[in-house]
């Protein structure tokens, strides 16, 4: 296996930068998810790494080998990169074993050696016993595992996944997520996994690269991305963060500041060294908001909508002081949240969105 280095890579189509000055390192054996809204450049980045597209500037290295730079581009078949696509791309007329072994046949690998490698790859993805089936007689999850085995049989340095679970139903997605995680743990394969499903990225990845309009917005471990978003886009994109304008009043104990939000003073977490400033923003999430008790400090809000979802209610509100802001809280217990009714809320914790360059 090998790591991947993307250094200052830009890809321009006409006059549009689909990928803009992106730099990131994927460590040997790491599982990196690339996450972002539709059109942010995820697939383009993957195609650049695979060698299907040429970069406009920058450099891509797989291990210590430069595969793309200003002087040229190593063709896809020489990069030793495996790709698992969303639509499986299996040959319908071939059996599972023939699909998996196709690249070995083309490369004229000795038949007995090829048979063993196919058997090993099928066993890695828990498909022993299905070698003679045709793709039409497999479930969606099994087809996706055949696609994975087909990519592994070529002993790639790096495996790229392009939204591999997007075509599967919710239950199968969850079980395939578990299988991908187990597979990664077992093999230590370096993986770059493109998805727009944040729950999937959070569940699987060691680190997540969030892209926004072709740029890398933040590269961090799932927990850090959730707790310490580097900018407003990441804050609102991850787990439906609520971004609120704030004024930093003073630095408190290490890593905390006192802020004024909606006329209410709260202590929130922050990067070290934050100083008082007027035009700040904080990120909070629904669990950070609680309904204030009688006489408690907080801010008033009006319920705009209540959506009942099984045992929980999503209550949408707008603060009296700034009715253009939209907040939501999830409540487990039933209660009366009639549209138009007033609630007093308090902010229990939050994160001061840093000023300046992403981490
Ligand atoms: P999605 O999640 O919807 O698949 P994405 O994040 O993978 O989106 P890309 O497919 O990488 O996004 O596209 C990024 C931007 O580049 C889009 O605006 C797209 O229209 C543009 N783009 C991609 N390929 C080309 C191309 N061959 N020619 C021109 N523009 C392109």
CSV table of C-alpha atoms and ligand atoms in Angstrom, one decimal:
chain,number,residue,atom,x,y,z
A,1,UNK,CA,0.0,0.0,0.0
A,2,UNK,CA,1.0,3.6,-0.4
A,3,UNK,CA,0.0,7.0,0.7
A,4,UNK,CA,-1.3,9.8,-1.6
A,5,UNK,CA,-0.1,13.4,-1.8
A,6,UNK,CA,-2.1,16.0,-3.6
A,7,UNK,CA,-0.1,19.3,-3.8
A,8,UNK,CA,-1.7,22.6,-4.9
A,9,UNK,CA,-3.8,20.8,-7.5
A,10,UNK,CA,-6.1,22.8,-9.8
A,11,UNK,CA,-8.3,21.5,-12.5
A,12,UNK,CA,-9.9,24.0,-14.9
A,13,UNK,CA,-12.6,23.2,-17.4
A,14,UNK,CA,-12.8,26.2,-19.8
A,15,UNK,CA,-12.7,29.1,-17.4
A,16,UNK,CA,-14.2,27.2,-14.4
A,17,UNK,CA,-12.0,25.8,-11.6
A,18,UNK,CA,-13.7,22.5,-10.7
A,19,UNK,CA,-10.8,21.9,-8.2
A,20,UNK,CA,-8.9,24.9,-6.9
A,21,UNK,CA,-5.5,24.7,-5.3
A,22,UNK,CA,-6.2,21.6,-3.2
A,23,UNK,CA,-3.4,20.2,-1.1
A,24,UNK,CA,-3.9,17.1,1.1
A,25,UNK,CA,-2.0,14.0,2.3
A,26,UNK,CA,-3.5,10.6,2.7
A,27,UNK,CA,-1.3,8.5,5.0
A,28,UNK,CA,-0.4,4.9,4.1
A,29,UNK,CA,-3.2,2.7,5.3
A,30,UNK,CA,-5.5,5.7,6.0
A,31,UNK,CA,-9.3,5.8,5.2
A,32,UNK,CA,-10.0,9.3,3.9
A,33,UNK,CA,-13.5,10.4,3.0
A,34,UNK,CA,-14.0,13.3,0.6
A,35,UNK,CA,-17.3,14.9,1.5
A,36,UNK,CA,-19.1,17.9,0.1
A,37,UNK,CA,-22.3,19.2,-1.6
A,38,UNK,CA,-23.1,18.3,-5.1
A,39,UNK,CA,-20.8,20.0,-7.7
A,40,UNK,CA,-18.0,20.8,-5.1
A,41,UNK,CA,-15.4,18.9,-7.1
A,42,UNK,CA,-15.3,15.5,-5.4
A,43,UNK,CA,-15.6,13.3,-8.5
A,44,UNK,CA,-13.1,15.6,-10.4
A,45,UNK,CA,-10.6,15.1,-7.6
A,46,UNK,CA,-11.0,11.3,-7.8
A,47,UNK,CA,-10.7,11.3,-11.6
A,48,UNK,CA,-7.5,13.3,-11.3
A,49,UNK,CA,-6.0,10.8,-8.8
A,50,UNK,CA,-7.1,7.9,-11.0
A,51,UNK,CA,-5.6,9.6,-14.1
A,52,UNK,CA,-8.8,9.9,-16.1
A,53,UNK,CA,-8.3,13.7,-16.2
A,54,UNK,CA,-5.1,15.7,-16.4
A,55,UNK,CA,-4.4,18.4,-13.8
A,56,UNK,CA,-4.1,22.0,-14.8
A,57,UNK,CA,-1.4,22.7,-12.2
A,58,UNK,CA,0.1,21.2,-9.1
A,59,UNK,CA,1.4,17.7,-8.5
A,60,UNK,CA,-0.1,14.2,-7.5
A,61,UNK,CA,2.2,11.5,-5.9
A,62,UNK,CA,1.2,8.0,-5.1
A,63,UNK,CA,3.7,6.8,-2.5
A,64,UNK,CA,6.9,8.4,-3.7
A,65,UNK,CA,6.0,8.2,-7.4
A,66,UNK,CA,4.9,11.4,-9.1
A,67,UNK,CA,1.9,10.4,-11.3
A,68,UNK,CA,0.8,13.9,-12.4
A,69,UNK,CA,2.6,17.2,-12.7
A,70,UNK,CA,3.3,20.0,-15.2
A,71,UNK,CA,5.6,17.7,-17.2
A,72,UNK,CA,3.1,14.9,-17.7
A,73,UNK,CA,0.7,12.3,-16.5
A,74,UNK,CA,1.1,8.5,-15.8
A,75,UNK,CA,-1.8,6.7,-17.6
A,76,UNK,CA,-4.5,5.2,-15.4
A,77,UNK,CA,-3.5,1.6,-16.0
A,78,UNK,CA,0.0,2.3,-14.8
A,79,UNK,CA,-1.0,4.0,-11.5
A,80,UNK,CA,-2.0,0.8,-9.6
A,81,UNK,CA,-5.1,2.5,-8.4
A,82,UNK,CA,-8.2,0.4,-7.9
A,83,UNK,CA,-11.6,2.0,-8.3
A,84,UNK,CA,-15.0,0.9,-7.1
A,85,UNK,CA,-17.8,2.7,-8.8
A,86,UNK,CA,-21.4,3.4,-7.7
A,87,UNK,CA,-22.9,1.3,-10.5
A,88,UNK,CA,-20.6,-1.7,-10.0
A,89,UNK,CA,-19.7,-1.8,-13.7
A,90,UNK,CA,-19.7,-5.7,-13.8
A,91,UNK,CA,-19.8,-7.7,-17.0
A,92,UNK,CA,-23.2,-9.4,-17.0
A,93,UNK,CA,-22.2,-12.3,-19.2
A,94,UNK,CA,-19.3,-13.3,-16.9
A,95,UNK,CA,-19.4,-15.2,-13.7
A,96,UNK,CA,-18.2,-13.6,-10.4
A,97,UNK,CA,-14.8,-15.3,-10.8
A,98,UNK,CA,-14.4,-14.2,-14.4
A,99,UNK,CA,-15.3,-10.6,-13.5
A,100,UNK,CA,-12.8,-10.6,-10.7
A,101,UNK,CA,-10.1,-12.3,-12.7
A,102,UNK,CA,-10.5,-10.3,-15.9
A,103,UNK,CA,-7.6,-8.0,-15.4
A,104,UNK,CA,-5.3,-10.9,-14.6
A,105,UNK,CA,-6.4,-12.7,-17.9
A,106,UNK,CA,-5.7,-9.5,-19.9
A,107,UNK,CA,-2.3,-9.3,-18.2
A,108,UNK,CA,-1.7,-13.0,-19.1
A,109,UNK,CA,-1.0,-14.0,-15.5
A,110,UNK,CA,-0.4,-17.8,-15.1
A,111,UNK,CA,-3.8,-19.6,-14.8
A,112,UNK,CA,-3.2,-21.3,-11.5
A,113,UNK,CA,-1.8,-18.2,-9.9
A,114,UNK,CA,-4.7,-16.2,-11.2
A,115,UNK,CA,-7.2,-18.7,-9.8
A,116,UNK,CA,-5.6,-18.4,-6.4
A,117,UNK,CA,-5.6,-14.6,-6.5
A,118,UNK,CA,-9.2,-14.6,-7.5
A,119,UNK,CA,-10.1,-17.0,-4.6
A,120,UNK,CA,-8.1,-14.8,-2.2
A,121,UNK,CA,-9.8,-11.6,-3.3
A,122,UNK,CA,-13.3,-13.2,-3.0
A,123,UNK,CA,-12.4,-14.4,0.4
A,124,UNK,CA,-11.3,-10.9,1.5
A,125,UNK,CA,-14.7,-9.6,0.7
A,126,UNK,CA,-16.6,-12.6,2.2
A,127,UNK,CA,-17.8,-13.9,-1.1
A,128,UNK,CA,-16.4,-17.5,-1.0
A,129,UNK,CA,-18.8,-19.9,-2.5
A,130,UNK,CA,-20.3,-17.4,-5.1
A,131,UNK,CA,-17.5,-17.6,-7.7
A,132,UNK,CA,-19.7,-19.3,-10.3
A,133,UNK,CA,-22.8,-17.0,-10.0
A,134,UNK,CA,-23.6,-14.3,-12.6
A,135,UNK,CA,-24.1,-10.7,-11.4
A,136,UNK,CA,-27.8,-10.8,-12.2
A,137,UNK,CA,-28.2,-13.5,-9.5
A,138,UNK,CA,-26.6,-11.4,-6.7
A,139,UNK,CA,-27.9,-8.8,-4.4
A,140,UNK,CA,-26.8,-5.1,-4.7
A,141,UNK,CA,-24.4,-5.5,-1.7
A,142,UNK,CA,-22.9,-8.7,-3.2
A,143,UNK,CA,-22.4,-7.0,-6.5
A,144,UNK,CA,-20.6,-4.1,-4.8
A,145,UNK,CA,-18.3,-6.7,-3.1
A,146,UNK,CA,-17.6,-8.3,-6.4
A,147,UNK,CA,-16.5,-4.9,-7.7
A,148,UNK,CA,-14.3,-4.5,-4.7
A,149,UNK,CA,-12.7,-7.9,-5.2
A,150,UNK,CA,-12.1,-7.1,-8.8
A,151,UNK,CA,-10.2,-4.0,-7.8
A,152,UNK,CA,-8.3,-5.8,-5.1
A,153,UNK,CA,-7.1,-8.7,-7.3
A,154,UNK,CA,-4.8,-6.3,-9.1
A,155,UNK,CA,-3.0,-5.5,-5.8
A,156,UNK,CA,-3.6,-1.8,-6.0
A,157,UNK,CA,-1.5,0.8,-4.0
A,158,UNK,CA,-4.6,2.8,-3.4
A,159,UNK,CA,-8.3,2.1,-3.7
A,160,UNK,CA,-10.8,4.9,-4.7
A,161,UNK,CA,-14.4,4.5,-4.0
A,162,UNK,CA,-16.9,6.7,-5.9
A,163,UNK,CA,-20.1,6.8,-3.9
A,164,UNK,CA,-20.2,3.0,-3.7
A,165,UNK,CA,-23.3,2.8,-1.5
A,166,UNK,CA,-25.5,5.4,-3.3
A,167,UNK,CA,-27.5,2.8,-5.1
A,168,UNK,CA,-28.3,0.6,-2.1
A,169,UNK,CA,-31.3,0.8,0.2
A,170,UNK,CA,-30.9,2.1,3.8
A,171,UNK,CA,-30.5,-1.3,5.5
A,172,UNK,CA,-28.0,-2.6,3.0
A,173,UNK,CA,-26.0,0.6,3.2
A,174,UNK,CA,-25.6,0.1,7.0
A,175,UNK,CA,-24.4,-3.4,6.6
A,176,UNK,CA,-22.1,-2.6,3.8
A,177,UNK,CA,-20.7,0.3,5.9
A,178,UNK,CA,-19.8,-2.3,8.6
A,179,UNK,CA,-18.2,-4.5,5.9
A,180,UNK,CA,-16.1,-1.7,4.4
A,181,UNK,CA,-14.9,-0.8,7.9
A,182,UNK,CA,-14.1,-4.4,8.7
A,183,UNK,CA,-12.4,-4.8,5.3
A,184,UNK,CA,-10.2,-1.7,5.9
A,185,UNK,CA,-9.2,-2.9,9.4
A,186,UNK,CA,-8.3,-6.3,8.1
A,187,UNK,CA,-6.3,-5.2,5.1
A,188,UNK,CA,-4.9,-1.8,5.9
A,189,UNK,CA,-5.7,-0.6,2.4
A,190,UNK,CA,-5.2,3.1,1.7
A,191,UNK,CA,-8.7,4.3,0.8
A,192,UNK,CA,-10.1,7.6,-0.7
A,193,UNK,CA,-13.9,7.4,-0.4
A,194,UNK,CA,-16.0,10.0,-2.2
A,195,UNK,CA,-19.5,10.5,-0.7
A,196,UNK,CA,-22.0,13.2,-0.1
A,197,UNK,CA,-23.5,11.2,2.8
A,198,UNK,CA,-22.0,12.6,6.0
A,199,UNK,CA,-23.2,9.8,8.3
A,200,UNK,CA,-21.3,7.4,6.0
A,201,UNK,CA,-18.2,9.5,6.0
A,202,UNK,CA,-18.3,9.9,9.8
A,203,UNK,CA,-18.8,6.2,10.4
A,204,UNK,CA,-16.0,5.0,8.1
A,205,UNK,CA,-13.2,7.5,7.8
A,206,UNK,CA,-10.1,8.2,9.8
A,207,UNK,CA,-10.2,11.8,8.4
A,208,UNK,CA,-12.7,13.7,6.3
A,209,UNK,CA,-11.8,16.3,3.6
A,210,UNK,CA,-14.7,18.7,3.2
A,211,UNK,CA,-14.8,20.4,-0.2
A,212,UNK,CA,-16.6,23.6,-1.1
A,213,UNK,CA,-16.7,25.1,-4.6
A,214,UNK,CA,-13.6,23.2,-5.6
A,215,UNK,CA,-11.5,24.2,-2.5
A,216,UNK,CA,-10.6,22.1,0.5
A,217,UNK,CA,-12.6,23.7,3.3
A,218,UNK,CA,-11.3,21.5,6.1
A,219,UNK,CA,-9.4,18.2,6.6
A,220,UNK,CA,-9.9,16.7,10.0
A,221,UNK,CA,-11.0,13.7,12.0
A,222,UNK,CA,-14.8,13.2,12.1
A,223,UNK,CA,-15.0,14.4,15.8
A,224,UNK,CA,-13.0,17.5,15.2
A,225,UNK,CA,-15.0,18.4,12.1
A,226,UNK,CA,-18.1,18.2,14.2
A,227,UNK,CA,-16.8,19.9,17.3
A,228,UNK,CA,-14.4,22.5,15.7
A,229,UNK,CA,-15.5,23.5,12.2
A,230,UNK,CA,-12.9,25.7,10.6
A,231,UNK,CA,-15.4,28.0,8.8
A,232,UNK,CA,-19.0,28.8,8.4
A,233,UNK,CA,-19.5,26.5,5.4
A,234,UNK,CA,-18.3,23.4,7.4
A,235,UNK,CA,-20.2,24.6,10.5
A,236,UNK,CA,-23.5,24.7,8.7
A,237,UNK,CA,-22.9,21.7,6.4
A,238,UNK,CA,-21.9,19.1,9.1
A,239,UNK,CA,-24.8,17.8,11.1
A,240,UNK,CA,-27.0,20.8,10.3
A,241,UNK,CA,-25.0,23.2,12.4
A,242,UNK,CA,-26.7,26.4,13.4
A,243,UNK,CA,-24.5,29.5,12.8
A,244,UNK,CA,-25.3,32.6,14.9
A,245,UNK,CA,-23.8,36.0,14.9
A,246,UNK,CA,-22.0,36.8,18.1
A,247,UNK,CA,-19.8,39.3,19.8
A,248,UNK,CA,-16.7,38.0,21.7
A,249,UNK,CA,-16.6,39.8,25.0
A,250,UNK,CA,-13.6,38.3,26.8
A,251,UNK,CA,-11.2,35.4,26.9
A,252,UNK,CA,-12.1,32.9,29.6
A,253,UNK,CA,-10.1,29.9,30.8
A,254,UNK,CA,-7.9,28.1,28.2
A,255,UNK,CA,-9.8,27.5,24.9
A,256,UNK,CA,-13.0,29.3,25.9
A,257,UNK,CA,-14.4,32.8,25.3
A,258,UNK,CA,-17.5,34.6,26.6
A,259,UNK,CA,-19.7,35.8,23.8
A,260,UNK,CA,-23.0,37.7,23.5
A,261,UNK,CA,-25.5,35.9,21.2
A,262,UNK,CA,-29.0,37.1,20.8
A,263,UNK,CA,-28.7,39.3,23.8
A,264,UNK,CA,-27.6,36.3,25.9
A,265,UNK,CA,-24.1,35.7,27.4
A,266,UNK,CA,-22.6,32.3,26.9
A,267,UNK,CA,-19.1,30.7,27.3
A,268,UNK,CA,-18.2,28.7,24.2
A,269,UNK,CA,-15.1,26.7,23.1
A,270,UNK,CA,-12.6,28.3,20.7
A,271,UNK,CA,-9.1,28.0,19.3
A,272,UNK,CA,-6.4,29.3,21.6
A,273,UNK,CA,-5.6,33.0,21.4
A,274,UNK,CA,-9.0,34.3,20.4
A,275,UNK,CA,-9.5,38.0,21.4
A,276,UNK,CA,-12.6,40.2,21.8
A,277,UNK,CA,-14.2,41.1,18.4
A,278,UNK,CA,-17.5,42.3,17.2
A,279,UNK,CA,-18.3,40.4,14.0
A,280,UNK,CA,-17.9,36.9,15.2
A,281,UNK,CA,-20.0,33.8,14.5
A,282,UNK,CA,-20.6,30.7,16.7
A,283,UNK,CA,-21.8,27.2,15.7
A,284,UNK,CA,-24.2,25.4,17.8
A,285,UNK,CA,-26.1,22.2,17.3
A,286,UNK,CA,-29.6,21.2,18.4
A,287,UNK,CA,-28.3,19.4,21.5
A,288,UNK,CA,-26.6,22.6,22.6
A,289,UNK,CA,-30.0,24.3,22.9
A,290,UNK,CA,-32.3,23.8,25.9
A,291,UNK,CA,-35.6,25.2,27.0
A,292,UNK,CA,-34.9,27.7,29.8
A,293,UNK,CA,-36.6,27.3,33.1
A,294,UNK,CA,-38.7,30.1,34.7
A,295,UNK,CA,-36.5,33.1,35.4
A,296,UNK,CA,-33.4,31.6,33.7
A,297,UNK,CA,-31.3,33.7,31.3
A,298,UNK,CA,-31.8,32.9,27.7
A,299,UNK,CA,-33.4,34.4,24.6
A,300,UNK,CA,-37.0,34.3,23.3
A,301,UNK,CA,-38.1,32.6,20.1
A,302,UNK,CA,-41.3,31.9,18.3
A,303,UNK,CA,-42.1,28.3,17.1
A,304,UNK,CA,-42.5,28.4,13.3
A,305,UNK,CA,-43.1,24.7,12.7
A,306,UNK,CA,-43.1,21.4,14.6
A,307,UNK,CA,-42.5,18.2,12.7
A,308,UNK,CA,-43.3,14.9,14.5
A,309,UNK,CA,-40.9,12.1,13.7
A,310,UNK,CA,-41.6,8.9,15.5
A,311,UNK,CA,-40.8,9.5,19.2
A,312,UNK,CA,-39.1,12.9,18.6
A,313,UNK,CA,-40.2,16.3,17.5
A,314,UNK,CA,-38.2,18.7,15.4
A,315,UNK,CA,-39.2,22.2,16.5
A,316,UNK,CA,-38.2,25.1,14.2
A,317,UNK,CA,-38.0,28.5,15.7
A,318,UNK,CA,-37.0,32.1,14.9
A,319,UNK,CA,-35.5,34.3,17.7
A,320,UNK,CA,-37.5,37.4,18.6
A,321,UNK,CA,-34.4,39.6,18.4
A,322,UNK,CA,-33.5,38.3,14.9
A,323,UNK,CA,-36.5,36.7,13.2
A,324,UNK,CA,-34.6,36.1,10.0
A,325,UNK,CA,-32.5,33.4,11.8
A,326,UNK,CA,-33.7,29.9,11.7
A,327,UNK,CA,-33.0,27.5,14.7
A,328,UNK,CA,-34.2,24.0,15.3
A,329,UNK,CA,-34.2,21.7,18.4
A,330,UNK,CA,-35.0,18.1,18.6
A,331,UNK,CA,-37.1,17.1,21.6
A,332,UNK,CA,-37.6,13.5,22.7
A,333,UNK,CA,-40.5,14.2,25.0
A,334,UNK,CA,-43.9,15.1,23.6
A,335,UNK,CA,-45.0,18.7,24.3
A,336,UNK,CA,-47.0,21.5,22.9
A,337,UNK,CA,-45.1,23.3,20.2
A,338,UNK,CA,-47.9,25.1,18.4
A,339,UNK,CA,-46.7,27.4,15.6
A,340,UNK,CA,-46.8,31.0,16.9
A,341,UNK,CA,-46.1,30.0,20.6
A,342,UNK,CA,-43.2,31.6,22.4
A,343,UNK,CA,-40.3,29.6,24.0
A,344,UNK,CA,-37.3,30.8,26.0
A,345,UNK,CA,-34.1,29.0,25.0
A,346,UNK,CA,-30.7,28.9,26.5
A,347,UNK,CA,-27.4,27.9,24.7
A,348,UNK,CA,-25.5,25.4,26.7
A,349,UNK,CA,-22.3,25.2,24.6
A,350,UNK,CA,-20.9,26.0,21.2
A,351,UNK,CA,-17.9,26.8,19.1
A,352,UNK,CA,-16.5,30.1,18.1
A,353,UNK,CA,-15.9,29.9,14.3
A,354,UNK,CA,-12.3,30.9,13.8
A,355,UNK,CA,-11.3,34.0,11.9
A,356,UNK,CA,-9.0,33.4,9.0
A,357,UNK,CA,-7.5,30.5,7.2
A,358,UNK,CA,-8.8,26.9,7.7
A,359,UNK,CA,-6.7,24.6,9.8
B,1,LIG,P1,-21.8,15.3,-7.3
B,1,LIG,O1,-21.8,15.0,-5.8
B,1,LIG,O2,-23.0,15.9,-7.8
B,1,LIG,O3,-21.4,14.1,-8.1
B,1,LIG,P2,-19.1,16.5,-7.4
B,1,LIG,O4,-18.7,17.1,-6.1
B,1,LIG,O5,-18.6,15.1,-7.6
B,1,LIG,O6,-20.7,16.5,-7.5
B,1,LIG,P3,-17.9,17.2,-9.8
B,1,LIG,O7,-18.5,16.2,-10.7
B,1,LIG,O8,-16.4,17.0,-9.5
B,1,LIG,O9,-18.7,17.5,-8.5
B,1,LIG,O10,-18.0,18.6,-10.6
B,1,LIG,C1,-17.5,19.8,-10.1
B,1,LIG,C2,-17.8,20.9,-11.1
B,1,LIG,O11,-17.1,20.8,-12.3
B,1,LIG,C3,-19.3,21.0,-11.5
B,1,LIG,O12,-19.7,22.3,-11.6
B,1,LIG,C4,-19.3,20.3,-12.9
B,1,LIG,O13,-20.3,20.8,-13.6
B,1,LIG,C5,-17.9,20.7,-13.4
B,1,LIG,N1,-17.4,19.7,-14.3
B,1,LIG,C6,-17.1,18.4,-14.1
B,1,LIG,N2,-16.6,17.8,-15.1
B,1,LIG,C7,-16.6,18.7,-16.1
B,1,LIG,C8,-16.2,18.6,-17.5
B,1,LIG,N3,-15.7,17.5,-18.1
B,1,LIG,N4,-16.4,19.8,-18.3
B,1,LIG,C9,-16.9,20.9,-17.7
B,1,LIG,N5,-17.2,21.0,-16.4
B,1,LIG,C10,-17.1,19.9,-15.6
